[in-house]
Short mmCIF file of N, CA, C and O in Angstrom, two decimals:
data_model
loop_
_atom_site.label_atom_id
_atom_site.label_comp_id
_atom_site.label_asym_id
_atom_site.label_seq_id
_atom_site.Cartn_x
_atom_site.Cartn_y
_atom_site.Cartn_z
N UNK A 3 -26.19 -30.31 48.62
CA UNK A 3 -25.88 -31.25 47.57
C UNK A 3 -25.16 -32.41 48.20
O UNK A 3 -24.29 -32.23 49.03
N UNK A 4 -25.50 -33.59 47.77
CA UNK A 4 -24.82 -34.72 48.39
C UNK A 4 -23.45 -34.93 47.76
O UNK A 4 -23.13 -34.41 46.70
N UNK A 5 -22.63 -35.67 48.45
CA UNK A 5 -21.23 -35.86 48.07
C UNK A 5 -21.07 -36.55 46.73
O UNK A 5 -20.21 -36.18 45.93
N UNK A 6 -21.88 -37.54 46.46
CA UNK A 6 -21.79 -38.25 45.16
C UNK A 6 -22.08 -37.33 43.99
O UNK A 6 -21.43 -37.39 42.96
N UNK A 7 -23.07 -36.46 44.14
CA UNK A 7 -23.42 -35.54 43.08
C UNK A 7 -22.29 -34.54 42.86
O UNK A 7 -21.94 -34.23 41.72
N UNK A 8 -21.68 -34.03 43.95
CA UNK A 8 -20.58 -33.08 43.86
C UNK A 8 -19.39 -33.72 43.15
O UNK A 8 -18.75 -33.11 42.30
N UNK A 9 -19.08 -34.97 43.49
CA UNK A 9 -17.96 -35.68 42.84
C UNK A 9 -18.24 -35.90 41.36
O UNK A 9 -17.36 -35.74 40.51
N UNK A 10 -19.44 -36.26 41.04
CA UNK A 10 -19.80 -36.49 39.64
C UNK A 10 -19.67 -35.20 38.84
O UNK A 10 -19.13 -35.20 37.73
N UNK A 11 -20.16 -34.08 39.38
CA UNK A 11 -20.05 -32.81 38.68
C UNK A 11 -18.59 -32.39 38.52
O UNK A 11 -18.20 -31.85 37.48
N UNK A 12 -17.79 -32.62 39.54
CA UNK A 12 -16.38 -32.28 39.47
C UNK A 12 -15.68 -33.10 38.39
O UNK A 12 -14.83 -32.59 37.64
N UNK A 13 -15.99 -34.37 38.32
CA UNK A 13 -15.41 -35.23 37.28
C UNK A 13 -15.81 -34.77 35.88
O UNK A 13 -14.99 -34.71 34.96
N UNK A 14 -17.07 -34.44 35.70
CA UNK A 14 -17.55 -33.98 34.40
C UNK A 14 -16.86 -32.67 34.03
O UNK A 14 -16.39 -32.50 32.91
N UNK A 15 -16.78 -31.73 34.97
CA UNK A 15 -16.14 -30.44 34.70
C UNK A 15 -14.67 -30.63 34.35
O UNK A 15 -14.14 -30.01 33.43
N UNK A 16 -13.97 -31.50 35.07
CA UNK A 16 -12.56 -31.77 34.79
C UNK A 16 -12.36 -32.40 33.42
O UNK A 16 -11.44 -32.07 32.67
N UNK A 17 -13.25 -33.31 33.09
CA UNK A 17 -13.15 -33.96 31.78
C UNK A 17 -13.39 -32.97 30.66
O UNK A 17 -12.70 -32.97 29.65
N UNK A 18 -14.38 -32.10 30.84
CA UNK A 18 -14.68 -31.10 29.81
C UNK A 18 -13.52 -30.15 29.64
O UNK A 18 -13.18 -29.75 28.53
N UNK A 19 -12.89 -29.78 30.75
CA UNK A 19 -11.76 -28.86 30.68
C UNK A 19 -10.58 -29.50 29.95
O UNK A 19 -9.92 -28.88 29.12
N UNK A 20 -10.32 -30.78 30.22
CA UNK A 20 -9.21 -31.48 29.57
C UNK A 20 -9.45 -31.59 28.07
O UNK A 20 -8.55 -31.38 27.26
N UNK A 21 -10.68 -31.88 27.70
CA UNK A 21 -11.00 -32.03 26.28
C UNK A 21 -10.93 -30.69 25.58
O UNK A 21 -10.37 -30.56 24.50
N UNK A 22 -11.48 -29.64 26.20
CA UNK A 22 -11.49 -28.34 25.55
C UNK A 22 -10.10 -27.74 25.44
O UNK A 22 -9.84 -26.93 24.57
N UNK A 23 -9.18 -28.14 26.30
CA UNK A 23 -7.81 -27.64 26.24
C UNK A 23 -6.93 -28.50 25.36
O UNK A 23 -5.75 -28.24 25.20
N UNK A 24 -7.49 -29.55 24.84
CA UNK A 24 -6.72 -30.42 23.97
C UNK A 24 -5.87 -31.40 24.73
O UNK A 24 -5.13 -32.16 24.15
N UNK A 25 -5.95 -31.41 26.00
CA UNK A 25 -5.13 -32.34 26.79
C UNK A 25 -5.82 -33.67 26.93
O UNK A 25 -7.04 -33.76 26.97
N UNK A 26 -5.03 -34.69 27.05
CA UNK A 26 -5.60 -36.02 27.27
C UNK A 26 -5.10 -36.58 28.56
O UNK A 26 -5.29 -37.75 28.84
N UNK A 27 -4.42 -35.72 29.34
CA UNK A 27 -3.89 -36.21 30.59
C UNK A 27 -2.55 -36.89 30.40
O UNK A 27 -1.98 -37.41 31.32
N UNK A 28 -2.04 -36.89 29.20
CA UNK A 28 -0.78 -37.55 28.88
C UNK A 28 0.22 -36.50 28.43
O UNK A 28 -0.14 -35.54 27.77
N UNK A 29 1.45 -36.68 28.79
CA UNK A 29 2.47 -35.72 28.36
C UNK A 29 3.14 -36.16 27.07
O UNK A 29 4.12 -35.57 26.65
N UNK A 30 2.62 -37.16 26.45
CA UNK A 30 3.18 -37.68 25.21
C UNK A 30 2.93 -36.69 24.08
O UNK A 30 1.96 -35.95 24.07
N UNK A 31 3.82 -36.68 23.09
CA UNK A 31 3.67 -35.76 21.97
C UNK A 31 2.87 -36.39 20.84
O UNK A 31 2.79 -35.84 19.76
N UNK A 32 2.30 -37.57 21.08
CA UNK A 32 1.51 -38.21 20.04
C UNK A 32 0.24 -37.44 19.78
O UNK A 32 -0.35 -36.87 20.68
N UNK A 33 -0.18 -37.44 18.57
CA UNK A 33 -1.42 -36.78 18.19
C UNK A 33 -2.59 -37.60 18.67
O UNK A 33 -2.56 -38.83 18.62
N UNK A 34 -3.63 -36.93 19.14
CA UNK A 34 -4.79 -37.65 19.61
C UNK A 34 -5.76 -37.91 18.49
O UNK A 34 -6.68 -38.70 18.64
N UNK A 35 -5.60 -37.23 17.37
CA UNK A 35 -6.51 -37.48 16.27
C UNK A 35 -6.03 -38.71 15.51
O UNK A 35 -4.85 -38.95 15.37
N UNK A 36 -6.98 -39.48 15.06
CA UNK A 36 -6.60 -40.67 14.31
C UNK A 36 -6.54 -40.32 12.83
O UNK A 36 -7.49 -39.79 12.27
N UNK A 37 -5.40 -40.56 12.23
CA UNK A 37 -5.25 -40.30 10.80
C UNK A 37 -4.97 -41.62 10.12
O UNK A 37 -4.25 -42.47 10.63
N UNK A 38 -5.55 -41.78 8.96
CA UNK A 38 -5.29 -42.98 8.18
C UNK A 38 -4.37 -42.59 7.04
O UNK A 38 -4.52 -41.53 6.45
N UNK A 39 -3.41 -43.43 6.76
CA UNK A 39 -2.49 -43.10 5.66
C UNK A 39 -3.25 -43.08 4.35
O UNK A 39 -4.26 -43.77 4.20
N UNK A 40 -2.79 -42.28 3.42
CA UNK A 40 -3.47 -42.25 2.12
C UNK A 40 -3.35 -43.62 1.46
O UNK A 40 -2.38 -44.35 1.69
N UNK A 41 -4.34 -43.98 0.66
CA UNK A 41 -4.27 -45.29 0.01
C UNK A 41 -3.06 -45.35 -0.92
O UNK A 41 -2.69 -44.36 -1.53
N UNK A 42 -2.47 -46.53 -0.98
CA UNK A 42 -1.32 -46.72 -1.86
C UNK A 42 -1.78 -46.56 -3.30
O UNK A 42 -2.86 -47.01 -3.67
N UNK A 43 -0.98 -45.89 -4.13
CA UNK A 43 -1.39 -45.73 -5.52
C UNK A 43 -1.44 -47.09 -6.21
O UNK A 43 -0.62 -47.97 -5.94
N UNK A 44 -2.40 -47.23 -7.07
CA UNK A 44 -2.51 -48.48 -7.81
C UNK A 44 -1.37 -48.56 -8.81
O UNK A 44 -0.97 -47.55 -9.38
N UNK A 45 -0.82 -49.75 -8.99
CA UNK A 45 0.28 -49.87 -9.96
C UNK A 45 -0.23 -49.50 -11.35
O UNK A 45 -1.37 -49.77 -11.70
N UNK A 46 0.65 -48.83 -12.08
CA UNK A 46 0.27 -48.43 -13.44
C UNK A 46 -0.02 -49.68 -14.26
O UNK A 46 0.75 -50.63 -14.25
N UNK A 47 -1.14 -49.65 -14.93
CA UNK A 47 -1.52 -50.80 -15.72
C UNK A 47 -0.74 -50.77 -17.03
O UNK A 47 -0.76 -49.76 -17.74
N UNK A 48 -0.03 -51.85 -17.29
CA UNK A 48 0.78 -51.89 -18.50
C UNK A 48 -0.14 -52.12 -19.70
O UNK A 48 -0.96 -53.01 -19.71
N UNK A 49 0.03 -51.26 -20.70
CA UNK A 49 -0.78 -51.42 -21.90
C UNK A 49 0.03 -52.16 -22.95
O UNK A 49 1.25 -52.11 -22.96
N UNK A 50 -0.65 -52.83 -23.81
CA UNK A 50 0.02 -53.59 -24.86
C UNK A 50 0.62 -52.62 -25.89
O UNK A 50 0.19 -51.47 -26.02
N UNK A 51 1.60 -53.10 -26.61
CA UNK A 51 2.19 -52.29 -27.68
C UNK A 51 1.14 -51.98 -28.75
O UNK A 51 1.15 -50.90 -29.33
N UNK A 52 0.27 -52.93 -28.98
CA UNK A 52 -0.79 -52.72 -29.97
C UNK A 52 -1.68 -51.55 -29.55
O UNK A 52 -2.01 -50.69 -30.36
N UNK A 53 -2.03 -51.50 -28.27
CA UNK A 53 -2.85 -50.40 -27.76
C UNK A 53 -2.07 -49.09 -27.77
O UNK A 53 -2.61 -48.03 -28.10
N UNK A 54 -0.79 -49.17 -27.42
CA UNK A 54 0.05 -47.98 -27.33
C UNK A 54 0.19 -47.26 -28.67
O UNK A 54 0.21 -46.03 -28.73
N UNK A 55 0.30 -48.02 -29.76
CA UNK A 55 0.58 -47.43 -31.08
C UNK A 55 -0.59 -47.49 -32.05
O UNK A 55 -0.43 -47.16 -33.23
N UNK A 56 -1.76 -47.88 -31.60
CA UNK A 56 -2.89 -48.14 -32.51
C UNK A 56 -3.25 -46.98 -33.43
O UNK A 56 -3.77 -47.21 -34.50
N UNK A 57 -2.98 -45.75 -33.03
CA UNK A 57 -3.36 -44.59 -33.86
C UNK A 57 -2.21 -44.06 -34.72
O UNK A 57 -2.39 -43.12 -35.48
N UNK A 58 -1.03 -44.66 -34.62
CA UNK A 58 0.12 -44.22 -35.38
C UNK A 58 -0.01 -44.70 -36.82
O UNK A 58 -0.23 -45.88 -37.07
N UNK A 59 0.14 -43.81 -37.81
CA UNK A 59 0.02 -44.21 -39.22
C UNK A 59 1.01 -45.31 -39.62
O UNK A 59 0.68 -46.17 -40.45
N UNK A 60 2.21 -45.30 -39.06
CA UNK A 60 3.19 -46.35 -39.36
C UNK A 60 2.66 -47.69 -38.86
O UNK A 60 2.76 -48.72 -39.53
N UNK A 61 2.06 -47.69 -37.68
CA UNK A 61 1.50 -48.91 -37.11
C UNK A 61 0.34 -49.42 -37.98
O UNK A 61 0.28 -50.59 -38.32
N UNK A 62 -0.54 -48.52 -38.34
CA UNK A 62 -1.72 -48.91 -39.12
C UNK A 62 -1.30 -49.52 -40.46
O UNK A 62 -1.79 -50.58 -40.86
N UNK A 63 -0.36 -48.87 -41.15
CA UNK A 63 0.13 -49.39 -42.44
C UNK A 63 0.84 -50.72 -42.25
O UNK A 63 0.66 -51.66 -43.02
N UNK A 64 1.65 -50.81 -41.21
CA UNK A 64 2.39 -52.05 -40.95
C UNK A 64 1.48 -53.23 -40.67
O UNK A 64 1.69 -54.32 -41.20
N UNK A 65 0.47 -53.02 -39.85
CA UNK A 65 -0.48 -54.10 -39.55
C UNK A 65 -1.17 -54.56 -40.83
O UNK A 65 -1.31 -55.76 -41.07
N UNK A 66 -1.56 -53.61 -41.67
CA UNK A 66 -2.22 -53.94 -42.93
C UNK A 66 -1.31 -54.81 -43.80
O UNK A 66 -1.74 -55.84 -44.33
N UNK A 67 -0.04 -54.41 -43.94
CA UNK A 67 0.90 -55.17 -44.77
C UNK A 67 1.20 -56.54 -44.16
O UNK A 67 1.31 -57.53 -44.89
N UNK A 68 1.36 -56.60 -42.86
CA UNK A 68 1.66 -57.88 -42.20
C UNK A 68 0.52 -58.87 -42.42
O UNK A 68 0.75 -60.06 -42.67
N UNK A 69 -0.72 -58.39 -42.32
CA UNK A 69 -1.88 -59.27 -42.51
C UNK A 69 -1.99 -59.76 -43.95
O UNK A 69 -2.51 -60.85 -44.19
N UNK A 70 -1.51 -58.96 -44.92
CA UNK A 70 -1.56 -59.35 -46.33
C UNK A 70 -0.50 -60.40 -46.65
O UNK A 70 -0.56 -61.03 -47.71
N UNK A 71 0.48 -60.56 -45.79
CA UNK A 71 1.58 -61.48 -46.03
C UNK A 71 1.55 -62.58 -44.97
O UNK A 71 0.64 -62.64 -44.16
N UNK A 72 2.55 -63.44 -44.98
CA UNK A 72 2.54 -64.58 -44.07
C UNK A 72 3.24 -64.32 -42.73
O UNK A 72 3.50 -65.24 -41.98
N UNK A 73 3.52 -63.07 -42.43
CA UNK A 73 4.27 -62.72 -41.21
C UNK A 73 3.66 -63.28 -39.92
O UNK A 73 4.37 -63.80 -39.07
N UNK A 74 2.33 -63.19 -39.74
CA UNK A 74 1.74 -63.69 -38.49
C UNK A 74 1.89 -65.20 -38.30
O UNK A 74 1.66 -65.71 -37.21
N UNK A 75 2.30 -65.91 -39.34
CA UNK A 75 2.54 -67.35 -39.19
C UNK A 75 3.73 -67.63 -38.28
O UNK A 75 3.79 -68.67 -37.62
N UNK A 76 4.69 -66.71 -38.24
CA UNK A 76 5.93 -66.93 -37.48
C UNK A 76 6.19 -65.87 -36.41
O UNK A 76 7.06 -66.07 -35.56
N UNK A 77 5.52 -64.73 -36.49
CA UNK A 77 5.82 -63.62 -35.58
C UNK A 77 4.57 -63.09 -34.91
O UNK A 77 3.50 -63.05 -35.53
N UNK A 78 4.74 -62.64 -33.67
CA UNK A 78 3.69 -61.92 -32.95
C UNK A 78 4.30 -60.63 -32.41
O UNK A 78 5.52 -60.49 -32.38
N UNK A 79 3.45 -59.73 -31.99
CA UNK A 79 3.95 -58.43 -31.53
C UNK A 79 4.83 -58.57 -30.29
O UNK A 79 5.93 -58.05 -30.25
N UNK A 80 4.34 -59.28 -29.27
CA UNK A 80 5.07 -59.31 -28.00
C UNK A 80 5.46 -60.71 -27.55
O UNK A 80 5.94 -60.88 -26.43
N UNK A 81 5.28 -61.71 -28.40
CA UNK A 81 5.61 -63.07 -27.99
C UNK A 81 6.30 -63.82 -29.11
O UNK A 81 5.87 -63.76 -30.27
N UNK A 82 7.36 -64.51 -28.76
CA UNK A 82 8.09 -65.32 -29.75
C UNK A 82 7.27 -66.57 -30.06
O UNK A 82 6.76 -67.22 -29.16
N UNK A 83 7.19 -66.87 -31.34
CA UNK A 83 6.65 -68.18 -31.73
C UNK A 83 7.76 -68.87 -32.53
O UNK A 83 8.73 -69.30 -31.94
N UNK A 84 7.68 -68.91 -33.84
CA UNK A 84 8.76 -69.50 -34.65
C UNK A 84 9.93 -68.52 -34.74
O UNK A 84 11.08 -68.86 -34.50
N UNK A 85 9.61 -67.29 -35.09
CA UNK A 85 10.61 -66.23 -35.17
C UNK A 85 10.49 -65.31 -33.98
O UNK A 85 9.59 -65.47 -33.15
N UNK A 86 11.37 -64.34 -33.88
CA UNK A 86 11.33 -63.42 -32.73
C UNK A 86 10.07 -62.56 -32.76
O UNK A 86 9.46 -62.35 -33.81
N UNK A 87 9.69 -62.06 -31.59
CA UNK A 87 8.57 -61.11 -31.54
C UNK A 87 9.03 -59.81 -32.19
O UNK A 87 10.23 -59.51 -32.24
N UNK A 88 8.08 -59.04 -32.66
CA UNK A 88 8.43 -57.74 -33.24
C UNK A 88 9.07 -56.84 -32.17
O UNK A 88 9.99 -56.08 -32.47
N UNK A 89 8.59 -56.96 -30.93
CA UNK A 89 9.16 -56.15 -29.84
C UNK A 89 10.63 -56.51 -29.61
O UNK A 89 11.45 -55.63 -29.32
N UNK A 90 10.98 -57.79 -29.74
CA UNK A 90 12.39 -58.19 -29.58
C UNK A 90 13.25 -57.62 -30.70
O UNK A 90 14.38 -57.19 -30.47
N UNK A 91 12.72 -57.62 -31.92
CA UNK A 91 13.47 -57.04 -33.05
C UNK A 91 13.64 -55.54 -32.82
O UNK A 91 14.74 -55.00 -32.99
N UNK A 92 12.58 -54.86 -32.37
CA UNK A 92 12.65 -53.42 -32.12
C UNK A 92 13.66 -53.11 -31.01
O UNK A 92 14.35 -52.09 -31.07
N UNK A 93 13.77 -53.99 -30.03
CA UNK A 93 14.73 -53.77 -28.94
C UNK A 93 16.16 -53.94 -29.43
O UNK A 93 17.09 -53.31 -28.92
N UNK A 94 16.36 -54.79 -30.42
CA UNK A 94 17.71 -55.08 -30.91
C UNK A 94 18.22 -54.02 -31.88
O UNK A 94 19.42 -53.75 -31.94
N UNK A 95 17.33 -53.42 -32.68
CA UNK A 95 17.74 -52.50 -33.73
C UNK A 95 17.15 -51.11 -33.52
O UNK A 95 15.95 -50.97 -33.27
N UNK A 96 17.99 -50.10 -33.69
CA UNK A 96 17.51 -48.72 -33.69
C UNK A 96 16.76 -48.47 -35.00
O UNK A 96 17.06 -49.08 -36.02
N UNK A 97 15.83 -47.55 -34.96
CA UNK A 97 15.08 -47.20 -36.16
C UNK A 97 15.85 -46.15 -36.96
O UNK A 97 15.61 -44.96 -36.86
N UNK A 98 16.80 -46.66 -37.76
CA UNK A 98 17.59 -45.79 -38.64
C UNK A 98 17.32 -46.19 -40.08
O UNK A 98 16.88 -47.32 -40.34
N UNK A 99 17.61 -45.29 -41.00
CA UNK A 99 17.42 -45.61 -42.42
C UNK A 99 18.25 -46.83 -42.82
O UNK A 99 17.80 -47.67 -43.59
N UNK A 100 19.48 -46.91 -42.29
CA UNK A 100 20.37 -48.04 -42.62
C UNK A 100 19.77 -49.36 -42.14
O UNK A 100 19.78 -50.36 -42.87
N UNK A 101 19.25 -49.37 -40.91
CA UNK A 101 18.65 -50.61 -40.39
C UNK A 101 17.37 -50.96 -41.12
O UNK A 101 17.11 -52.15 -41.38
N UNK A 102 16.58 -49.97 -41.47
CA UNK A 102 15.34 -50.24 -42.23
C UNK A 102 15.71 -50.89 -43.56
O UNK A 102 15.11 -51.91 -43.95
N UNK A 103 16.69 -50.35 -44.26
CA UNK A 103 17.10 -50.91 -45.55
C UNK A 103 17.67 -52.32 -45.39
O UNK A 103 17.32 -53.24 -46.14
N UNK A 104 18.54 -52.52 -44.40
CA UNK A 104 19.15 -53.83 -44.17
C UNK A 104 18.10 -54.88 -43.81
O UNK A 104 18.08 -55.98 -44.38
N UNK A 105 17.19 -54.54 -42.89
CA UNK A 105 16.17 -55.51 -42.46
C UNK A 105 15.16 -55.78 -43.56
O UNK A 105 14.71 -56.93 -43.72
N UNK A 106 14.81 -54.77 -44.35
CA UNK A 106 13.90 -54.98 -45.48
C UNK A 106 14.54 -55.93 -46.48
O UNK A 106 13.87 -56.81 -47.05
N UNK A 107 15.85 -55.79 -46.68
CA UNK A 107 16.57 -56.72 -47.56
C UNK A 107 16.51 -58.15 -47.05
O UNK A 107 16.36 -59.09 -47.83
N UNK A 108 16.61 -58.33 -45.73
CA UNK A 108 16.51 -59.67 -45.15
C UNK A 108 15.11 -60.25 -45.30
O UNK A 108 14.95 -61.45 -45.50
N UNK A 109 14.09 -59.39 -45.20
CA UNK A 109 12.71 -59.86 -45.38
C UNK A 109 12.53 -60.35 -46.81
O UNK A 109 11.95 -61.41 -47.05
N UNK A 110 13.05 -59.61 -47.76
CA UNK A 110 12.88 -59.96 -49.18
C UNK A 110 13.73 -61.19 -49.54
O UNK A 110 13.25 -62.12 -50.19
N UNK A 111 14.99 -61.20 -49.12
CA UNK A 111 15.91 -62.28 -49.51
C UNK A 111 15.83 -63.51 -48.61
O UNK A 111 16.30 -64.58 -48.97
N UNK A 112 15.26 -63.35 -47.41
CA UNK A 112 15.28 -64.43 -46.42
C UNK A 112 16.55 -64.30 -45.60
O UNK A 112 17.48 -63.58 -45.96
N UNK A 113 16.59 -65.01 -44.48
CA UNK A 113 17.75 -64.90 -43.61
C UNK A 113 17.75 -66.05 -42.61
O UNK A 113 16.70 -66.61 -42.30
N UNK A 114 18.94 -66.37 -42.12
CA UNK A 114 19.07 -67.38 -41.08
C UNK A 114 20.29 -67.05 -40.23
O UNK A 114 21.26 -66.47 -40.73
N UNK A 115 20.23 -67.41 -38.97
CA UNK A 115 21.40 -67.28 -38.11
C UNK A 115 21.38 -66.14 -37.12
O UNK A 115 22.05 -66.19 -36.10
N UNK A 116 20.64 -65.08 -37.38
CA UNK A 116 20.61 -63.95 -36.46
C UNK A 116 19.79 -64.28 -35.22
O UNK A 116 20.16 -63.94 -34.10
N UNK A 117 18.67 -64.98 -35.41
CA UNK A 117 17.77 -65.31 -34.31
C UNK A 117 17.71 -66.82 -34.07
O UNK A 117 16.79 -67.29 -33.40
N UNK A 118 18.62 -67.55 -34.59
CA UNK A 118 18.61 -69.00 -34.42
C UNK A 118 18.78 -69.68 -35.77
O UNK A 118 19.07 -69.04 -36.78
N UNK A 119 18.59 -70.97 -35.77
CA UNK A 119 18.85 -71.75 -36.99
C UNK A 119 17.62 -71.98 -37.85
O UNK A 119 17.72 -72.56 -38.91
N UNK A 120 16.47 -71.53 -37.41
CA UNK A 120 15.28 -71.66 -38.25
C UNK A 120 15.29 -70.50 -39.25
O UNK A 120 15.29 -69.34 -38.85
N UNK A 121 15.32 -70.81 -40.54
CA UNK A 121 15.43 -69.74 -41.53
C UNK A 121 14.12 -68.97 -41.70
O UNK A 121 13.03 -69.53 -41.58
N UNK A 122 14.26 -67.67 -41.97
CA UNK A 122 13.11 -66.88 -42.39
C UNK A 122 13.05 -67.02 -43.90
O UNK A 122 14.04 -66.74 -44.59
N UNK A 123 11.91 -67.46 -44.42
CA UNK A 123 11.83 -67.64 -45.87
C UNK A 123 11.91 -66.31 -46.62
O UNK A 123 11.58 -65.26 -46.08
N UNK A 124 12.34 -66.41 -47.86
CA UNK A 124 12.42 -65.23 -48.72
C UNK A 124 11.02 -64.81 -49.14
O UNK A 124 10.09 -65.62 -49.21
N UNK A 125 10.90 -63.51 -49.41
CA UNK A 125 9.64 -62.94 -49.90
C UNK A 125 9.96 -62.09 -51.13
O UNK A 125 9.81 -60.87 -51.12
N UNK A 126 10.41 -62.76 -52.24
CA UNK A 126 10.89 -62.02 -53.41
C UNK A 126 9.81 -61.21 -54.12
O UNK A 126 10.12 -60.23 -54.81
N UNK A 127 8.55 -61.54 -53.93
CA UNK A 127 7.47 -60.80 -54.59
C UNK A 127 7.09 -59.53 -53.83
O UNK A 127 6.35 -58.69 -54.36
N UNK A 128 7.63 -59.35 -52.65
CA UNK A 128 7.31 -58.18 -51.82
C UNK A 128 8.04 -56.95 -52.34
O UNK A 128 9.26 -56.99 -52.55
N UNK A 129 7.32 -55.88 -52.56
CA UNK A 129 7.94 -54.63 -53.03
C UNK A 129 8.86 -54.09 -51.93
O UNK A 129 8.56 -54.18 -50.75
N UNK A 130 10.00 -53.52 -52.36
CA UNK A 130 10.96 -52.96 -51.41
C UNK A 130 10.31 -51.93 -50.49
O UNK A 130 10.55 -51.91 -49.29
N UNK A 131 9.46 -51.06 -51.05
CA UNK A 131 8.79 -50.03 -50.25
C UNK A 131 7.88 -50.65 -49.19
O UNK A 131 7.81 -50.17 -48.06
N UNK A 132 7.18 -51.72 -49.57
CA UNK A 132 6.31 -52.40 -48.59
C UNK A 132 7.14 -53.06 -47.50
O UNK A 132 6.79 -52.99 -46.32
N UNK A 133 8.24 -53.70 -47.89
CA UNK A 133 9.12 -54.32 -46.90
C UNK A 133 9.67 -53.27 -45.94
O UNK A 133 9.74 -53.50 -44.72
N UNK A 134 10.04 -52.12 -46.46
CA UNK A 134 10.55 -51.04 -45.61
C UNK A 134 9.46 -50.52 -44.66
O UNK A 134 9.72 -50.24 -43.49
N UNK A 135 8.22 -50.39 -45.16
CA UNK A 135 7.12 -49.97 -44.29
C UNK A 135 6.87 -51.00 -43.18
O UNK A 135 6.59 -50.63 -42.03
N UNK A 136 6.99 -52.27 -43.53
CA UNK A 136 6.81 -53.32 -42.53
C UNK A 136 7.91 -53.25 -41.47
O UNK A 136 7.64 -53.39 -40.27
N UNK A 137 9.13 -53.01 -41.90
CA UNK A 137 10.25 -52.90 -40.96
C UNK A 137 10.08 -51.66 -40.08
O UNK A 137 10.31 -51.72 -38.87
N UNK A 138 9.65 -50.55 -40.65
CA UNK A 138 9.40 -49.35 -39.84
C UNK A 138 8.37 -49.63 -38.76
O UNK A 138 8.48 -49.17 -37.62
N UNK A 139 7.34 -50.37 -39.13
CA UNK A 139 6.30 -50.77 -38.17
C UNK A 139 6.92 -51.60 -37.04
O UNK A 139 6.69 -51.33 -35.87
N UNK A 140 7.73 -52.58 -37.40
CA UNK A 140 8.35 -53.44 -36.38
C UNK A 140 9.24 -52.61 -35.46
O UNK A 140 9.19 -52.76 -34.24
N UNK A 141 10.04 -51.73 -36.03
CA UNK A 141 10.97 -50.94 -35.22
C UNK A 141 10.27 -49.89 -34.35
O UNK A 141 10.84 -49.39 -33.39
N UNK A 142 9.02 -49.59 -34.68
CA UNK A 142 8.21 -48.69 -33.86
C UNK A 142 7.85 -49.33 -32.52
O UNK A 142 7.68 -48.64 -31.51
N UNK A 143 7.77 -50.63 -32.49
CA UNK A 143 7.20 -51.36 -31.35
C UNK A 143 8.15 -51.51 -30.17
O UNK A 143 8.39 -52.60 -29.68
N UNK A 144 8.66 -50.40 -29.70
CA UNK A 144 9.55 -50.40 -28.52
C UNK A 144 8.71 -50.40 -27.28
O UNK A 144 7.70 -49.71 -27.19
N UNK A 145 9.15 -51.14 -26.29
CA UNK A 145 8.43 -51.19 -25.01
C UNK A 145 8.73 -49.97 -24.19
O UNK A 145 9.67 -49.29 -24.32
#
């Protein structure tokens, strides 16, 4: 056998032995396998309050009553226009019987000064029970 062939076979045998023994010829403790980190989790998609509560009976009744009245002229669920957003009102007040009664009274009688100097007009024709249902709906809309 010629010398070049013997050297080539020796190199191949040595390489096979190093690979089969898991050695790479390095004394480093690094892993020879390439691992990719798991993909970063996608950020949770924020859903709207409308989507969050769409199946709640209080929400359904409240939306119905709000649409029958002039509430959408000044209020939106998550954005201030003339008056505060419903979400801002829900953040300010706990959903208690006392707050429902007090806020329903403000809806019926009108109010000014709590959210600024633009007055909320009175709604004297609104039934107390309907006003309370509307307030319960608003107070449901917590973020």
